[in-house]
Coordinates of C-alpha atoms in Angstrom, one line a residue:
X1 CA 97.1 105.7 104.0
X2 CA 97.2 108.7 106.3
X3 CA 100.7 110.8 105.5
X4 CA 101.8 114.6 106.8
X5 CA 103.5 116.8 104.6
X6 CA 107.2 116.1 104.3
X7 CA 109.3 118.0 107.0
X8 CA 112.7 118.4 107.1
X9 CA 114.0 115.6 109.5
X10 CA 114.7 116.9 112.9
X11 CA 117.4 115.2 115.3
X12 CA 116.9 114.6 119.2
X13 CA 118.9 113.6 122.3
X14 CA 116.7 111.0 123.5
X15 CA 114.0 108.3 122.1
X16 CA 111.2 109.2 122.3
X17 CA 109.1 106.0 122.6
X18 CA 108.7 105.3 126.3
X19 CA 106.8 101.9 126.0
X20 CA 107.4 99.9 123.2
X21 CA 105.6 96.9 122.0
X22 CA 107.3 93.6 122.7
X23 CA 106.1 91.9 119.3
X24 CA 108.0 89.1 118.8
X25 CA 109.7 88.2 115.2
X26 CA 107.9 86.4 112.4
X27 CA 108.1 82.5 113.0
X28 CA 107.2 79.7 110.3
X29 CA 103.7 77.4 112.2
X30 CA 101.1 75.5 112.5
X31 CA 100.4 71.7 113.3
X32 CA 99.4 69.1 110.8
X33 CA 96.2 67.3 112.8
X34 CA 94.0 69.8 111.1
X35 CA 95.0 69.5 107.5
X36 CA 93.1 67.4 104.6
X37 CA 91.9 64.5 104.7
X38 CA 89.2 64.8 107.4
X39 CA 89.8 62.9 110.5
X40 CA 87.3 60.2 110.9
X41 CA 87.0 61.1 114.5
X42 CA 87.2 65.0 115.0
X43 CA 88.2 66.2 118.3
X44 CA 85.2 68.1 120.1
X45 CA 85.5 71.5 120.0
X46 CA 87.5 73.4 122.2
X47 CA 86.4 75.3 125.5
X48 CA 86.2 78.9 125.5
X49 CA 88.4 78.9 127.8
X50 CA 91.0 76.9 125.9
X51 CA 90.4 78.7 122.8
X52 CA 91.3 81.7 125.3
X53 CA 94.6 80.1 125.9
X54 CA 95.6 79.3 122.7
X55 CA 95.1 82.7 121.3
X56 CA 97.7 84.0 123.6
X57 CA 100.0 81.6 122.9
X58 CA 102.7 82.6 120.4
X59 CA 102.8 79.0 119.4
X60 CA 99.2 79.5 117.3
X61 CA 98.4 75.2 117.2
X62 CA 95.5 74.3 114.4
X63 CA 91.9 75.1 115.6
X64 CA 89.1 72.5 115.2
X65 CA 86.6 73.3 112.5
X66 CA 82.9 74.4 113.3
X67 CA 80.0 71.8 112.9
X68 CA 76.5 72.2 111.0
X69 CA 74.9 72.4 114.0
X70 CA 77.0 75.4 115.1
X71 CA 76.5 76.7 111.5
X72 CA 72.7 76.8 111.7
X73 CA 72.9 78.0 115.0
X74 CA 75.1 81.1 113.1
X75 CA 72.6 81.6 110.3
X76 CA 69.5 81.8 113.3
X77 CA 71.3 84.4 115.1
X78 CA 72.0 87.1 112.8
X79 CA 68.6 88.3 112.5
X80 CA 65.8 89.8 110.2
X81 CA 66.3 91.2 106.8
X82 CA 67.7 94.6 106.3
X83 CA 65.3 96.4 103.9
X84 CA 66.9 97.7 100.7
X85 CA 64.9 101.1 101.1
X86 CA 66.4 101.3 104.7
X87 CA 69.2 104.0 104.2
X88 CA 72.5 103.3 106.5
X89 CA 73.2 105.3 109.2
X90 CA 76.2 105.3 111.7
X91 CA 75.0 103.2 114.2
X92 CA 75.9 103.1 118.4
X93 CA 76.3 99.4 118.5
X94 CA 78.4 97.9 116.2
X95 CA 77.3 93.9 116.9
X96 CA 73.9 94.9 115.6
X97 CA 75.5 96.7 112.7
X98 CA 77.2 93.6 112.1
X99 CA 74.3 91.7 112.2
X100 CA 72.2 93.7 109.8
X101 CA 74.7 94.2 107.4
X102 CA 74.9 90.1 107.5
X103 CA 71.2 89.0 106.9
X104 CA 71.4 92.0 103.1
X105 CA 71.5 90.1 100.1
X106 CA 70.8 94.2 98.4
X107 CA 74.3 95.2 96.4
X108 CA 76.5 97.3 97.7
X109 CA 75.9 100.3 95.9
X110 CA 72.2 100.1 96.5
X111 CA 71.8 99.3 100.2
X112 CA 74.4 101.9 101.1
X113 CA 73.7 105.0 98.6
X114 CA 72.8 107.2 101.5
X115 CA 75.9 106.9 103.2
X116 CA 78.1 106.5 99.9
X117 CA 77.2 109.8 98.7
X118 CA 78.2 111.4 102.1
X119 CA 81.6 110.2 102.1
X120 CA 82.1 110.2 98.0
X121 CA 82.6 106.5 97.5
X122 CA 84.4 105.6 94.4
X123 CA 86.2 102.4 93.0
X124 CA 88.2 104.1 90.6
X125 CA 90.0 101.4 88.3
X126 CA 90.6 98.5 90.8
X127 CA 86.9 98.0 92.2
X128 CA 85.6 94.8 93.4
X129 CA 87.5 92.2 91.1
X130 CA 87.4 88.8 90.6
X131 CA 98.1 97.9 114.9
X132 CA 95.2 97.5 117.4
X133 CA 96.1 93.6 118.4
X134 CA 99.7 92.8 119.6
X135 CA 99.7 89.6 117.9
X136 CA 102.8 87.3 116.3
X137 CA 102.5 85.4 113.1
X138 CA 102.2 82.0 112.6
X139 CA 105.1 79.9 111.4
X140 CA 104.6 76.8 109.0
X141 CA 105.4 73.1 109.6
X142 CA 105.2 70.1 106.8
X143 CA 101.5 69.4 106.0
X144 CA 100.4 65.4 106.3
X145 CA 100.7 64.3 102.8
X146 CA 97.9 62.0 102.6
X147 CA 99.0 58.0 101.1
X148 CA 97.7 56.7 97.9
X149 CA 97.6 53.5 99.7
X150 CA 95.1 55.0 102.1
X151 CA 92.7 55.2 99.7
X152 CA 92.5 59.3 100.0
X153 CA 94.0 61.7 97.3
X154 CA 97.0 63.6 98.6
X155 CA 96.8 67.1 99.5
X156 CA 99.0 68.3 96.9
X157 CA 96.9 66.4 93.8
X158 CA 93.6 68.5 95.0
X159 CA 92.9 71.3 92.3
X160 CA 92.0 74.2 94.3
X161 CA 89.7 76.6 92.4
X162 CA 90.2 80.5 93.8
X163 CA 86.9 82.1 95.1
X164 CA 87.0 85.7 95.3
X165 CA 85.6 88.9 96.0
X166 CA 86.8 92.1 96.4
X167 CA 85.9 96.1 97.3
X168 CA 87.5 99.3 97.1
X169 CA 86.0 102.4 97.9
X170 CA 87.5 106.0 98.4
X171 CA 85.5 106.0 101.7
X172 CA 85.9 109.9 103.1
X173 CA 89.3 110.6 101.1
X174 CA 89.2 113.0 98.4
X175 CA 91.0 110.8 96.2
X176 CA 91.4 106.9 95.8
X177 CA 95.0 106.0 96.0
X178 CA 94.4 101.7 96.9
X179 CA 94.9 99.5 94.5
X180 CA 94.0 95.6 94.3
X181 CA 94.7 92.8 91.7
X182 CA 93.7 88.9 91.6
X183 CA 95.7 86.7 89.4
X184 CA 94.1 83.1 89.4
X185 CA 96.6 80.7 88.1
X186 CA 99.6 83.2 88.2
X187 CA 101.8 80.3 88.2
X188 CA 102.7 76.2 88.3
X189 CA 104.5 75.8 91.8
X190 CA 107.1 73.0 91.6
X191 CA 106.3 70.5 94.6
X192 CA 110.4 70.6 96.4
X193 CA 109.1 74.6 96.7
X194 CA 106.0 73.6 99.1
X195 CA 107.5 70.7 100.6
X196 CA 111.0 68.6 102.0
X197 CA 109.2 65.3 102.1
X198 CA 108.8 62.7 100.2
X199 CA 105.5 62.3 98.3
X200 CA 104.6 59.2 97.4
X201 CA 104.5 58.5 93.2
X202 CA 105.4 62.5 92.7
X203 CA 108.3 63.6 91.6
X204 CA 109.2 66.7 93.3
X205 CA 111.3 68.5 90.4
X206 CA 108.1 68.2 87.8
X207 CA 105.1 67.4 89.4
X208 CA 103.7 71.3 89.7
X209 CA 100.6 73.1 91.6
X210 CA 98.8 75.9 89.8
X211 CA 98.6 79.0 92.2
X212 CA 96.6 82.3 92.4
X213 CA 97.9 85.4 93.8
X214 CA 96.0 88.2 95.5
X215 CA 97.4 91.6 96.4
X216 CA 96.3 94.5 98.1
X217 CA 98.4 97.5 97.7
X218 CA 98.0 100.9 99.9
X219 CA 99.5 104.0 98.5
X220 CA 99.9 107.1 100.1
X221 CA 101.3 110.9 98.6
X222 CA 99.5 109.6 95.2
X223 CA 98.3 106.2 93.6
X224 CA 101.4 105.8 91.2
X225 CA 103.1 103.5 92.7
X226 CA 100.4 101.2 94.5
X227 CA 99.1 101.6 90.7
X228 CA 102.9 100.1 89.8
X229 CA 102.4 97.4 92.6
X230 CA 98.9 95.8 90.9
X231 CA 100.7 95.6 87.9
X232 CA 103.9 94.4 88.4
X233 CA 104.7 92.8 91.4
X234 CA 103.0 89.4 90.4
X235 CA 104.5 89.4 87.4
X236 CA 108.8 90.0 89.3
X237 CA 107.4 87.2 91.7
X238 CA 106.9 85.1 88.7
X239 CA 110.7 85.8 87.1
X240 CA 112.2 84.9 90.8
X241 CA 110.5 81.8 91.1
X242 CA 111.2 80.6 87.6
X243 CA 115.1 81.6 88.3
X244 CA 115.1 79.8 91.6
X245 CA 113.6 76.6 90.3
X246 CA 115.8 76.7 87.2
X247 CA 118.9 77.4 89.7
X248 CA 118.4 74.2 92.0
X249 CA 118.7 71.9 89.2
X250 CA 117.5 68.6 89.8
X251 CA 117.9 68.6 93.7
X252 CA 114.6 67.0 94.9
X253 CA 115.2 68.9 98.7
X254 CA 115.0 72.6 99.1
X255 CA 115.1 74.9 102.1
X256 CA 111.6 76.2 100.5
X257 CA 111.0 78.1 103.6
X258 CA 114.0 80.1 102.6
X259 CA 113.2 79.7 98.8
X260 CA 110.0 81.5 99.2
X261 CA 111.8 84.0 101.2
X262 CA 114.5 84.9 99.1
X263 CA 111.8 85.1 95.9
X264 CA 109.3 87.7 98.0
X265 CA 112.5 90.0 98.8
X266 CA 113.9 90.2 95.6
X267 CA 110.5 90.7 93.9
X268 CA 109.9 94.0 95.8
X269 CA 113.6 95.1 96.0
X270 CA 113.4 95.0 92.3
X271 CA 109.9 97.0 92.3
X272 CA 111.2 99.3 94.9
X273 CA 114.0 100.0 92.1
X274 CA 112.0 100.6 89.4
X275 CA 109.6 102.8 91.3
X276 CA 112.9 104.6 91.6
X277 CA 114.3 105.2 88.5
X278 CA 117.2 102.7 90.0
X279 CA 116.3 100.0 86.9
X280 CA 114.9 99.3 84.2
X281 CA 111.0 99.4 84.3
X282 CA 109.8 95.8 82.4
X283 CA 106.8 97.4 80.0
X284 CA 106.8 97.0 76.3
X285 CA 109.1 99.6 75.2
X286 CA 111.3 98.9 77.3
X287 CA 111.7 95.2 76.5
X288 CA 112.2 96.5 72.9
X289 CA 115.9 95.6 71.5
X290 CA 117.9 99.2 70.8
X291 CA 121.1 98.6 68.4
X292 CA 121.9 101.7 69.2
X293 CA 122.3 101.4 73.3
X294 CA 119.4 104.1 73.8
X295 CA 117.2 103.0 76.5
X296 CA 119.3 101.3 78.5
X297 CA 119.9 101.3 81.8
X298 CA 117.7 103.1 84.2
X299 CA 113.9 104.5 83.7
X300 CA 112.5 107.1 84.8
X301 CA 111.1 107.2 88.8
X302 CA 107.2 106.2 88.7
X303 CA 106.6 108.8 91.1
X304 CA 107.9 111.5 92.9
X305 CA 110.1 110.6 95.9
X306 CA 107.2 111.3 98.2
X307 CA 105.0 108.7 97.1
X308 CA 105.1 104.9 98.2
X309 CA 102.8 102.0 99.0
X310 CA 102.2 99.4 101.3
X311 CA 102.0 95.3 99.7
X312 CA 100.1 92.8 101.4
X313 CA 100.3 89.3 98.8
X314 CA 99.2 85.9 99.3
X315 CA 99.9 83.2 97.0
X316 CA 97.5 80.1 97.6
X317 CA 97.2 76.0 96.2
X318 CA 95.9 73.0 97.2
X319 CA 98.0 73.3 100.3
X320 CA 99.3 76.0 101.0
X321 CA 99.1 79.9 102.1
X322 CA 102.0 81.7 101.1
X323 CA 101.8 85.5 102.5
X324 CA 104.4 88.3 102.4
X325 CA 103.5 91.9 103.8
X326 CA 105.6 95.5 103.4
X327 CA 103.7 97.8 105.4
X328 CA 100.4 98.1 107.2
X329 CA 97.6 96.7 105.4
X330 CA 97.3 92.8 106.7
X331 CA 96.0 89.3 105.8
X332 CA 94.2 87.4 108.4
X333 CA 92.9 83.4 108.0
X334 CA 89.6 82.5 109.4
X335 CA 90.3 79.2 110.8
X336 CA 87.4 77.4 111.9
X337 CA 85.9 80.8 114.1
X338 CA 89.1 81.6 114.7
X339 CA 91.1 84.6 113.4
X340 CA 95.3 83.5 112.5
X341 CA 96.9 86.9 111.6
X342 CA 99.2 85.9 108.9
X343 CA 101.1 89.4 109.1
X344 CA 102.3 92.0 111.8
X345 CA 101.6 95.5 110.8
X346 CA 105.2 97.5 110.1
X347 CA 104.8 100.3 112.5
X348 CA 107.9 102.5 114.1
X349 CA 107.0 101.8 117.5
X350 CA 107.1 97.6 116.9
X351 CA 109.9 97.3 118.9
X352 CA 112.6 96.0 116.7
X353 CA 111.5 98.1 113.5
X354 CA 112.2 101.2 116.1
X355 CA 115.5 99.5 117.3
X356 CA 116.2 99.4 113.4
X357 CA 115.1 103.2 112.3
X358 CA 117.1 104.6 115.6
X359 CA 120.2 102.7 114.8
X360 CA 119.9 103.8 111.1
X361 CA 120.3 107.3 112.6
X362 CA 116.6 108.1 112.0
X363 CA 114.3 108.9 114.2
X364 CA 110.3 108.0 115.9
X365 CA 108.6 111.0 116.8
X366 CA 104.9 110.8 118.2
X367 CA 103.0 113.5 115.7
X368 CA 99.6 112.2 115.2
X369 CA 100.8 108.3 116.2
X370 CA 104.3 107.1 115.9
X371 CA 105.8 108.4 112.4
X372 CA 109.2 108.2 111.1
X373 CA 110.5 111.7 111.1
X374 CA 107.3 112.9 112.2
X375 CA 105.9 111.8 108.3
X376 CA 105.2 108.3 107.6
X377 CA 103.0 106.0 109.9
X378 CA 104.7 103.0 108.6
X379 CA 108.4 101.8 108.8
X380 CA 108.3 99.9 105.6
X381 CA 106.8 100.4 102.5
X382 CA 107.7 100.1 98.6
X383 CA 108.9 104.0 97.1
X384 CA 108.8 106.7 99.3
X385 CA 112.8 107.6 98.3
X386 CA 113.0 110.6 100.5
X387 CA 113.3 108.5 104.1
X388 CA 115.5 106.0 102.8
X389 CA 117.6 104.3 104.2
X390 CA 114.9 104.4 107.3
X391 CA 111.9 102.9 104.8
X392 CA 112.4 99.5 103.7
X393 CA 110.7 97.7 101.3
X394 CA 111.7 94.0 102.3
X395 CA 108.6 92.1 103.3
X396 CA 108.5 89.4 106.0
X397 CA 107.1 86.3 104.6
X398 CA 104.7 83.6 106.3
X399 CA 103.5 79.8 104.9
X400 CA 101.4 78.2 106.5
X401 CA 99.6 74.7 105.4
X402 CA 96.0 75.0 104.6
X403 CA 93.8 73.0 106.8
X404 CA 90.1 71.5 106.3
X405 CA 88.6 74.2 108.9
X406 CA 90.1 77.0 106.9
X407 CA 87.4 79.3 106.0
X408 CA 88.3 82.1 104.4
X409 CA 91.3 84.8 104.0
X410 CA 90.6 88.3 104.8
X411 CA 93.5 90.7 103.2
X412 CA 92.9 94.1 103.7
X413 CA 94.1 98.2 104.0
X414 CA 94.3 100.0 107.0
X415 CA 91.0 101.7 106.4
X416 CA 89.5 98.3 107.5
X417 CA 91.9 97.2 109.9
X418 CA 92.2 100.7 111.6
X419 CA 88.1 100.1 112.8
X420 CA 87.6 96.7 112.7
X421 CA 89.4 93.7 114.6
X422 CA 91.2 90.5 113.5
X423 CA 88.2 88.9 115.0
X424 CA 85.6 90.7 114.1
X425 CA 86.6 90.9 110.6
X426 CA 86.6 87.1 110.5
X427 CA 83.8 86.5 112.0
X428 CA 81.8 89.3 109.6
X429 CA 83.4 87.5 106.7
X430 CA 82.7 84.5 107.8
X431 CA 78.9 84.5 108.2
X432 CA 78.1 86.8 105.4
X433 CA 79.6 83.4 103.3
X434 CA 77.2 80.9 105.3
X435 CA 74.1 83.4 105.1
X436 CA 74.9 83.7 101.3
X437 CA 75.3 80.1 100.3
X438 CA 72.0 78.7 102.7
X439 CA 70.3 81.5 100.6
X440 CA 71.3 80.6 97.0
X441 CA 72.7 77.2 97.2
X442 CA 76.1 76.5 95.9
X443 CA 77.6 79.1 94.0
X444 CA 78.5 78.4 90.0
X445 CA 81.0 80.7 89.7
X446 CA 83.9 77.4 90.9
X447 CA 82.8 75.8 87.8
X448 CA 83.4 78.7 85.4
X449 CA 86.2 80.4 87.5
X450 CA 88.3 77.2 86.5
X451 CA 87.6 77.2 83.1
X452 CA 88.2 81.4 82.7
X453 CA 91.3 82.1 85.1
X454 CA 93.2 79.5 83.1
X455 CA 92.8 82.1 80.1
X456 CA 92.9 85.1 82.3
X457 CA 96.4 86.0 84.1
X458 CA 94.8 89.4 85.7
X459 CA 91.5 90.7 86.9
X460 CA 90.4 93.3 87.7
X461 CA 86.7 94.1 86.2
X462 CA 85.2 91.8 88.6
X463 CA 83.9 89.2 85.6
X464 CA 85.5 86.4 87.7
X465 CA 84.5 87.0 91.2
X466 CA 82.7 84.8 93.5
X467 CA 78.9 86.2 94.5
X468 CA 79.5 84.7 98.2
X469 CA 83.3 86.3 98.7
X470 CA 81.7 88.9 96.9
X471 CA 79.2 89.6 99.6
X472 CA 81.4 88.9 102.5
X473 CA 83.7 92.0 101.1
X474 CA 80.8 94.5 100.4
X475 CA 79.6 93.6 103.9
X476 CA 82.7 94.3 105.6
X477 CA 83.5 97.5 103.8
X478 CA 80.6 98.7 104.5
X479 CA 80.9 97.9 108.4
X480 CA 83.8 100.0 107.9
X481 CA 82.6 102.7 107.1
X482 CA 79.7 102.6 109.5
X483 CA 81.9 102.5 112.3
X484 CA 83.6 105.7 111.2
X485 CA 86.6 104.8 108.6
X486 CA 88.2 108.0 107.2
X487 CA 90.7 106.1 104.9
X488 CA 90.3 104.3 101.5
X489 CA 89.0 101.1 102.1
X490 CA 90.1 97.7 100.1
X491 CA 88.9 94.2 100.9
X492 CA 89.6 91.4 99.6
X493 CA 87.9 87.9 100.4
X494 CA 89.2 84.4 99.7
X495 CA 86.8 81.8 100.3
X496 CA 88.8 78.6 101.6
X497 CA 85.8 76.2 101.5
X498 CA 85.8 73.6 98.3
X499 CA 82.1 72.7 99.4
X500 CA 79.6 73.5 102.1
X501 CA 77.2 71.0 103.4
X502 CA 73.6 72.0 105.1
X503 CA 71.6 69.6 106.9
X504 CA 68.2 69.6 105.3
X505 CA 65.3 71.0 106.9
X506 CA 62.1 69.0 107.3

């Protein structure tokens, strides 16, 4: 994350952002038709023209799902093999970039260790583990529950295994200050928090969903604190959710849209105060009982007041995508061919996070892009003490129903959004995972991903990843850094698909 030195903060008469962007709040979305089951008689395909439509429209409606014939047609197009020996050089025209980096089954590390060592890639300790667009998030509407009688298994008993992979590379930084964390099976979501329906023979109180968390975290003055993030913030989301469901009781129907809410902002408030020094910090000596009184109260700050981080999370079951952003890094859903941005970048000149900083008394001054004071490229972010009250750390939260065209979930830093877009990103990702799997055939990684997350609560060592999602990261950092990336670079890759079928070639 690009930051200036700190500077005193300067007053002026007048605002100084002429043309703001009309970005429109965060709404709750989608439409059911596309969710699981399958419908016995899909709707064709829309016309580019409609698909053109609906992509303006702040309304975002489900997007039918790609067929094997358009798949095969994807796998033909991308071209011949890149050669591992080929070293990787900036190149004019990015779709053909694209397309080579596609077809490379070669690692990472290997097909890209020209260019790597011109720009000093590094992983540090989070590697790959197992606002261009003015776009509006999706909001969230109740997903079909499917009837036993019906003789298909609900949504909500299907036991989602988490396919992952994930990159992170200092890129043309001198130091790595991104951090990343997967958590599969962080925690058992009671069903009233996913839904305010009735489910048939399920009762809403006990019956529970195992979820997996994903976070990308983008610090900036120093890696302390996105360091902090990886660490902790699944683990707060955890002790909100556990107090909330304890606090309803047995009440059957929630507001879970406000639920989830409520849990997201008090899981990075109370981060945001232990960065601080504001509470306690919850590590081992600290949880350690002191007759005496010494030790309580607050901790020491994590890092100096000029150091923060952004936090892009998504928590994802059977049915549902749950994200929450602070910041500027982003998650984006690959529906069908599709991109759905599931967050709107925090930037001072959105137009209501402007309205906010000016009527805080701070001020948006254009030095290098829109800053706050001149400093910060972002208007919210978790630490950076020095521009409070201006700097928020509250995230805005989106849940959306998962849906059988869902393909992957791109979540990402700046250092890939800032050169790549929504749609390009998805469509990258998206390939790369159809390339690997007509290649190599279905991946065995589900099978022992379910039977090691369930012992594993964090990951970070890679040992769990998926070598399609895996792939699909790689490619896009690497695409990133091709097209001229001068940030750290973190990736990560959720494929959505339970199974892939190919047609068989005679």
């Amino acid at each position: 994350m690009e930051e200036l030195s700190p500077a005193a903060p300067a007053l002026f008469p007048a605002p100084l952002l002429e043309n703001p962007m009309e970005i429109a709040r965060l709404k709750l979305i989608t439409d059911a038709a596309a969710l699981l089951p399958p419908d016995p008689d899909p709707a064709p395909d829309p016309s580019p023209a409609t698909a053109a439509a609906a992509a303006e429209d702040v309304e975002l409606r489900s997007i039918a799902g790609s067929d094997d014939d358009d798949d095969d047609d994807d796998a033909a197009s991308i071209g011949p093999e890149l050669s591992a020996e080929s070293p990787c050089s900036i190149a004019s025209d990015s779709s053909s970039v694209a397309e080579e980096l596609l077809n490379s089954d070669t690692p990472f590390c290997e097909i890209a260790d020209a260019a790597a060592k011109a720009v000093g890639e590094s992983s540090g300790d989070t590697m790959a583990i197992g606002g261009e667009n003015d776009v509006s998030a999706p909001a969230v509407v109740e997903p079909a529950t499917c009837r036993a009688g019906g003789g298909v298994r609900s949504v909500f008993l299907l036991d989602y295994v988490p396919l992952w992979g994930c990159t992170s590379i200092c890129g043309r930084r001198p130091e790595m200050e991104d951090a990343v964390v997967a958590a599969p099976r962080f925690f058992d979501i009671p069903l009233r928090l996913l839904t305010s329906d009735a489910v048939d023979g399920l009762d809403p109180c006990s019956f529970r969903l195992p979820a997996h968390f994903f976070g990308v975290y983008d610090g900036h003055g120093g890696a302390q604190v996105a360091n902090y993030c990886r660490d902790r913030i699944h683990v707060a989301l955890v002790e909100e959710l556990s107090s909330i469901d304890e606090g309803l009781g047995t009440d059957p129907v929630v507001d879970f849209k406000k639920q989830w809410e409520r849990a997201f902002v008090d899981c990075f408030e109370k981060v945001d105060d232990e960065v601080g020094g504001k509470a306690r910090r919850a590590n081992a000596q600290s949880m350690e009982e002191d007759s005496d009184g010494i030790g309580e109260g607050p901790s020491e700050p994590v890092a100096p007041e000029t150091v923060g981080s952004t936090a892009v999370v998504a928590v994802i079951c059977s049915s549902h995508i749950i994200v929450a952003n602070c910041g500027d890094s982003r998650a984006v859903l690959c529906r069908g061919k599709q991109p759905v941005p599931l967050s709107v970048d925090h930037k001072p000149n959105r137009e209501d996070e402007y309205a906010r900083i000016e009527a805080g008394g701070g001020k948006v001054i254009q030095w290098n892009g829109y800053r706050v004071f001149g400093v910060l490229a972002m208007s919210r972010s978790i630490g950076d003490r020095y521009l409070k009250p201006w700097i928020i750390p509250v995230p805005e939260v989106t849940i959306i129903p998962r849906a059988k065209d869902d393909e992957c979930l791109i979540l990402a830093s700046d250092g890939l959004w800032d050169v790549i877009s929504n749609e390009e990103a998805c469509d990258v990702a998206r390939k790369r995972l159809l390339v690997w799997h007509k290649k190599n055939g279905v991946s065995s990684s589900s099978s022992s991903s379910s039977s090691s997350s369930s012992s594993s609560t964090q990951q970070r060592g890679g040992d769990f990843t998926d070598p399609a999602a895996q792939s699909a990261a790689d490619c896009l950092s690497k695409l990133a850094l091709q097209k001229g990336s001068k940030d750290n670079i973190t990736v990560i890759v959720v494929d959505l698909k339970a199974q892939r079928k190919f047609k068989a070639k005679i």
